[in-house]
Short mmCIF file of C-alpha atoms in Angstrom, two decimals:
data_model
loop_
_atom_site.label_atom_id
_atom_site.label_comp_id
_atom_site.label_asym_id
_atom_site.label_seq_id
_atom_site.Cartn_x
_atom_site.Cartn_y
_atom_site.Cartn_z
CA MET A 1 -19.87 21.34 -2.52
CA ALA A 2 -16.64 19.43 -3.25
CA ILE A 3 -14.37 19.55 -6.28
CA LEU A 4 -11.81 16.99 -7.42
CA CYS A 5 -8.68 18.67 -8.80
CA GLN A 6 -5.55 17.67 -10.66
CA GLY A 7 -2.59 19.93 -10.11
CA THR A 8 -3.32 23.67 -10.09
CA ILE A 9 -5.12 23.76 -13.44
CA TYR A 10 -7.79 21.08 -13.83
CA VAL A 11 -11.11 20.33 -12.15
CA LEU A 12 -12.18 16.76 -12.93
CA ALA A 13 -15.38 16.41 -10.90
CA VAL A 14 -17.85 18.31 -8.76
CA GLY A 15 -19.85 16.70 -5.98
CA GLU A 16 -22.06 17.15 -2.95
CA ILE A 17 -20.77 16.03 0.46
CA ILE A 18 -23.20 13.52 1.98
CA GLY A 19 -23.34 12.28 5.57
CA PRO A 20 -20.93 12.45 8.52
CA TYR A 21 -17.23 11.68 8.86
CA GLU A 22 -16.32 8.00 8.41
CA PHE A 23 -13.14 5.99 8.77
CA HIS A 24 -12.40 3.11 6.38
CA GLU A 25 -9.29 1.04 7.06
CA GLU A 26 -9.36 -0.32 3.49
CA PHE A 27 -8.51 3.15 2.17
CA ASN A 28 -5.63 3.77 4.57
CA ASP A 29 -3.00 2.85 1.98
CA VAL A 30 -4.12 3.64 -1.55
CA ASP A 31 -0.98 3.59 -3.68
CA GLY A 32 0.87 5.13 -0.79
CA TRP A 33 -1.82 7.65 0.20
CA ALA A 34 -3.42 7.44 3.65
CA LEU A 35 -7.07 8.08 2.73
CA GLY A 36 -8.90 6.30 5.54
CA HIS A 37 -10.54 9.49 6.90
CA VAL A 38 -13.41 10.18 4.50
CA ARG A 39 -16.72 11.86 3.82
CA ARG A 40 -19.10 10.37 1.24
CA VAL A 41 -19.62 12.40 -1.93
CA ARG A 42 -22.37 12.23 -4.56
CA TRP A 43 -20.65 13.22 -7.78
CA LEU A 44 -22.83 15.63 -9.77
CA TRP A 45 -20.54 16.51 -12.68
CA LYS A 46 -17.57 14.78 -14.27
CA GLY A 47 -15.37 16.11 -17.03
CA THR A 48 -12.29 18.29 -17.51
CA LYS A 49 -12.42 22.01 -16.81
CA GLU A 50 -9.14 23.87 -17.41
CA PHE A 51 -8.18 27.06 -15.58
CA ASP A 52 -5.10 29.26 -15.66
CA VAL A 53 -1.94 27.96 -13.99
CA TYR A 54 -2.03 28.26 -10.17
CA THR A 55 -5.77 28.96 -10.09
CA LEU A 56 -5.94 26.01 -7.71
CA LYS A 57 -3.53 25.77 -4.82
CA PHE A 58 -0.73 23.38 -3.93
CA GLY A 59 -0.68 22.03 -0.39
CA ASP A 60 -2.95 19.82 1.69
CA THR A 61 -5.08 17.15 0.05
CA THR A 62 -8.26 18.93 1.25
CA GLN A 63 -8.51 22.70 0.96
CA ILE A 64 -11.15 25.46 1.05
CA LEU A 65 -11.58 27.67 -2.01
CA SER A 66 -11.08 31.37 -1.38
CA GLU A 67 -14.18 33.58 -1.58
CA ASP A 68 -12.91 35.42 -4.67
CA SER A 69 -11.87 32.27 -6.55
CA ILE A 70 -12.95 32.15 -10.21
CA VAL A 71 -13.67 28.47 -9.60
CA ARG A 72 -16.55 29.53 -7.30
CA VAL A 73 -17.95 31.70 -10.11
CA TRP A 74 -17.74 28.76 -12.51
CA LEU A 75 -19.49 26.49 -9.99
CA LYS A 76 -22.43 28.90 -9.63
CA ASN A 77 -23.08 28.69 -13.37
CA LEU A 78 -22.45 24.96 -13.73
CA ASP A 79 -25.34 23.06 -15.32
CA ILE A 80 -26.07 20.02 -13.12
CA SER A 81 -28.62 17.43 -14.22
CA ILE A 82 -31.54 16.39 -12.01
CA GLN A 83 -30.57 12.73 -12.48
CA SER A 84 -27.15 13.25 -10.93
CA GLN A 85 -28.66 15.02 -7.93
CA VAL A 86 -30.85 12.04 -7.00
CA ALA A 87 -28.46 9.27 -8.03
CA PRO A 88 -27.80 6.77 -5.21
CA LEU A 89 -24.37 6.64 -3.62
CA ARG A 90 -22.15 3.85 -4.85
CA GLN A 91 -21.48 1.06 -2.41
CA ILE A 92 -17.98 1.17 -0.95
CA PRO A 93 -16.05 -1.82 -2.33
CA GLU A 94 -14.91 -4.51 0.04
CA THR A 95 -11.30 -4.32 1.10
CA LYS A 96 -8.76 -6.43 -0.76
CA ASN A 97 -6.61 -6.67 2.34
CA ILE A 98 -6.32 -10.25 3.51
CA ALA A 99 -5.88 -10.80 7.23
CA VAL A 100 -3.56 -13.79 7.39
CA LYS A 101 -5.00 -16.22 9.92
CA TYR A 102 -2.63 -18.60 11.67
CA ASP A 103 -4.88 -21.64 11.27
CA ASP A 104 -5.26 -20.90 7.55
CA ILE A 105 -1.48 -20.78 7.06
CA SER A 106 -0.96 -23.99 8.98
CA SER A 107 -3.71 -25.86 7.14
CA TYR A 108 -2.55 -24.66 3.74
CA LEU A 109 1.08 -25.64 4.31
CA PHE A 110 0.13 -29.00 5.82
CA GLY A 111 -2.08 -29.68 2.79
CA LYS A 112 0.93 -29.01 0.54
CA GLY A 113 2.95 -31.66 2.35
CA VAL A 114 5.09 -29.43 4.55
CA ALA A 115 6.33 -31.20 7.68
CA SER A 116 4.63 -30.28 10.96
CA ASP A 117 7.88 -29.23 12.66
CA ARG A 118 8.63 -26.72 9.88
CA ILE A 119 5.09 -25.35 10.08
CA ASN A 120 5.37 -24.95 13.86
CA ASN A 121 8.68 -23.17 13.45
CA LEU A 122 7.19 -20.72 10.94
CA MET A 123 4.12 -20.05 13.10
CA SER A 124 6.32 -19.41 16.11
CA GLN A 125 8.44 -16.94 14.14
CA ILE A 126 5.39 -15.05 12.81
CA GLY A 127 3.96 -14.83 16.32
CA GLU A 128 7.23 -13.38 17.57
CA LEU A 129 7.26 -10.76 14.79
CA VAL A 130 3.71 -9.68 15.65
CA ARG A 131 4.56 -9.41 19.35
CA ILE A 132 7.62 -7.26 18.59
CA ALA A 133 5.53 -4.99 16.36
CA LYS A 134 2.86 -4.69 19.04
CA TRP A 135 5.52 -3.69 21.55
CA TYR A 136 6.71 -0.98 19.19
CA ASN A 137 3.15 0.29 18.72
CA ASP A 138 2.27 0.28 22.42
CA SER A 139 4.76 3.01 23.29
CA ASP A 140 5.68 6.24 21.52
CA LYS A 141 9.16 5.88 22.98
CA ASN A 142 9.80 2.57 21.22
CA LYS A 143 9.36 3.67 17.60
CA PRO A 144 11.77 1.56 15.52
CA SER A 145 14.15 2.84 12.89
CA LYS A 146 14.01 1.41 9.38
CA VAL A 147 17.13 -0.63 10.14
CA GLU A 148 15.36 -2.22 13.13
CA ILE A 149 12.30 -3.06 11.05
CA ILE A 150 14.46 -4.72 8.39
CA ASN A 151 16.45 -6.78 10.89
CA TYR A 152 13.82 -7.55 13.56
CA LEU A 153 10.56 -7.75 11.58
CA VAL A 154 11.33 -8.53 7.94
CA VAL A 155 14.54 -10.56 7.62
CA PRO A 156 13.47 -13.31 10.10
CA LEU A 157 10.56 -14.32 7.86
CA PRO A 158 12.50 -15.22 4.68
CA ARG A 159 15.18 -16.80 6.86
CA THR A 160 12.54 -19.04 8.42
CA LEU A 161 11.20 -19.82 4.93
CA GLY A 162 14.62 -21.16 3.97
CA TRP A 163 16.48 -18.26 2.37
CA THR A 164 20.16 -18.43 3.30
CA PRO A 165 22.35 -15.39 4.05
CA GLN A 166 24.27 -16.12 0.84
CA LEU A 167 21.12 -15.63 -1.27
CA MET A 168 19.70 -12.73 0.75
CA ALA A 169 21.48 -9.38 0.61
CA ILE A 170 20.58 -6.37 2.77
CA GLU A 171 20.97 -2.87 1.30
CA TRP A 172 22.30 -4.29 -1.96
CA ASN A 173 22.56 -1.65 -4.74
CA ASN A 174 20.04 0.53 -2.86
CA ILE A 175 17.58 -2.38 -2.50
CA ASP A 176 16.54 -2.88 1.12
CA ILE A 177 16.45 -6.68 0.78
CA ALA A 178 17.40 -8.54 -2.40
CA LEU A 179 16.72 -12.27 -2.77
CA PHE A 180 18.59 -14.27 -5.41
CA SER A 181 17.82 -17.57 -7.15
CA GLU A 182 21.50 -18.52 -7.22
CA LEU A 183 25.01 -17.15 -6.77
CA PRO A 184 26.79 -14.89 -7.49
CA ARG A 185 24.70 -11.95 -6.35
CA LYS A 186 23.93 -10.01 -9.54
CA TYR A 187 20.89 -8.61 -11.33
CA GLY A 188 20.70 -11.63 -13.64
CA PHE A 189 19.87 -13.83 -10.64
CA LEU A 190 17.71 -11.32 -8.75
CA ASN A 191 14.54 -13.20 -7.79
CA LEU A 192 12.65 -10.89 -5.43
CA VAL A 193 12.90 -7.26 -4.31
CA VAL A 194 11.74 -6.16 -0.84
CA GLU A 195 11.37 -2.47 0.02
CA VAL A 196 10.70 -1.54 3.64
CA LYS A 197 8.83 1.46 5.09
CA LYS A 198 8.46 2.64 8.66
CA LEU A 199 5.97 0.81 10.86
CA ASN A 200 2.34 1.81 10.08
CA ALA A 201 3.44 4.05 7.19
CA PRO A 202 1.69 3.72 3.80
CA ALA A 203 3.87 1.01 2.33
CA LEU A 204 2.58 0.95 -1.25
CA SER A 205 4.31 4.23 -2.03
CA ALA A 206 7.57 2.25 -2.21
CA PHE A 207 6.39 0.15 -5.17
CA LYS A 208 7.50 2.53 -7.94
CA GLN A 209 11.05 2.54 -6.63
CA ALA A 210 11.08 -1.22 -6.04
CA LYS A 211 9.65 -1.89 -9.51
CA GLY A 212 12.57 0.00 -11.04
CA TYR A 213 14.98 -2.40 -9.36
CA ALA A 214 12.95 -5.46 -10.33
CA LEU A 215 12.86 -4.52 -14.01
CA LYS A 216 16.65 -4.81 -14.14
CA SER A 217 16.26 -8.58 -13.90
CA LYS A 218 14.21 -10.79 -16.25
CA LYS A 219 13.96 -13.40 -13.50
CA CYS A 220 12.47 -11.02 -10.91
CA ARG A 221 8.70 -11.56 -10.97
CA ARG A 222 7.85 -10.42 -7.44
CA VAL A 223 8.15 -7.19 -5.53
CA ILE A 224 7.22 -6.87 -1.86
CA VAL A 225 6.67 -3.62 0.02
CA THR A 226 6.16 -3.87 3.75
CA ASP A 227 6.21 -2.08 7.09
CA GLY A 228 7.00 -5.37 8.85
CA LEU A 229 3.40 -6.53 9.36
CA ARG A 230 1.52 -5.44 6.25
CA TYR A 231 2.81 -6.91 3.00
CA GLY A 232 1.95 -5.63 -0.46
CA VAL A 233 2.90 -8.49 -2.79
CA PHE A 234 3.22 -7.49 -6.45
CA THR A 235 3.41 -10.38 -8.92
CA LYS A 236 4.45 -9.82 -12.53
CA ASN A 237 2.31 -11.32 -15.28
CA ARG A 238 4.69 -13.04 -17.68
CA LYS A 239 2.58 -12.34 -20.78
CA LYS A 240 1.39 -8.81 -20.03
CA GLY A 241 4.51 -7.71 -18.15
CA ILE A 242 2.48 -5.82 -15.53
CA PHE A 243 2.44 -6.20 -11.75
CA SER A 244 -0.75 -6.98 -9.82
CA CYS A 245 -0.98 -6.49 -6.06
CA ARG A 246 -2.50 -8.22 -3.08
CA ILE A 247 -2.16 -6.95 0.48
CA TYR A 248 -1.66 -9.27 3.44
CA GLU A 249 -1.62 -8.43 7.13
CA PHE A 250 -0.75 -10.72 10.03
CA ASP A 251 -3.46 -10.88 12.68
CA THR A 252 -2.92 -11.09 16.44
CA PRO A 253 -0.97 -14.22 17.40
CA PRO A 254 -2.86 -16.96 19.24
CA GLN A 255 -2.57 -17.01 23.02
#
């Protein structure tokens, strides 16, 4: 039996663990949580059951209830419907991560009228970034600092896309990388906020902090969180004022 908790007080759902261990890459960064290691659960009861403070424990995401827990007593007397016990498991949704293919980038840019030499330059730069990241990943001794990731993996991309040093500030007012629409560098001209995490770390956890910076500027409609290869791109809806996210990841460079 599995229970879904909130804090140390509430139980929100009760379920039955079904099947063996699975790994799903699409769940490896869920709002900053690494949840790729999973077991399937058939949820038998959903609601809100309140207990006394600290009835449930702080700590690891997955824990075992103690034998004398009052939650176990409650579970034994829980009325579970027959329908919920035979309900089929929901299909796991397809990942929203988009593996950025080199040919797709080239074709898209060429179709928009970008000159071939500029496209080749961009593709070459992306390939170099992927190779550097692979070198970091291939050895435990080569783990990069955040400063290295910013300078070696992130900054070269906007530079190749045409952002000048004058319009791109590093570690500006606590923002890892701030891009401006015009000079001088101030919040009124802030166009894009980039927050950087360590390589292979859950990057989406940086969004809340980055959003706070972006909201200081009416012109800032995009927030990017990245580990140097995976990019969570948050775009602000002008009417609703909310940010929606898409995740992109560069694939292996062509040989």
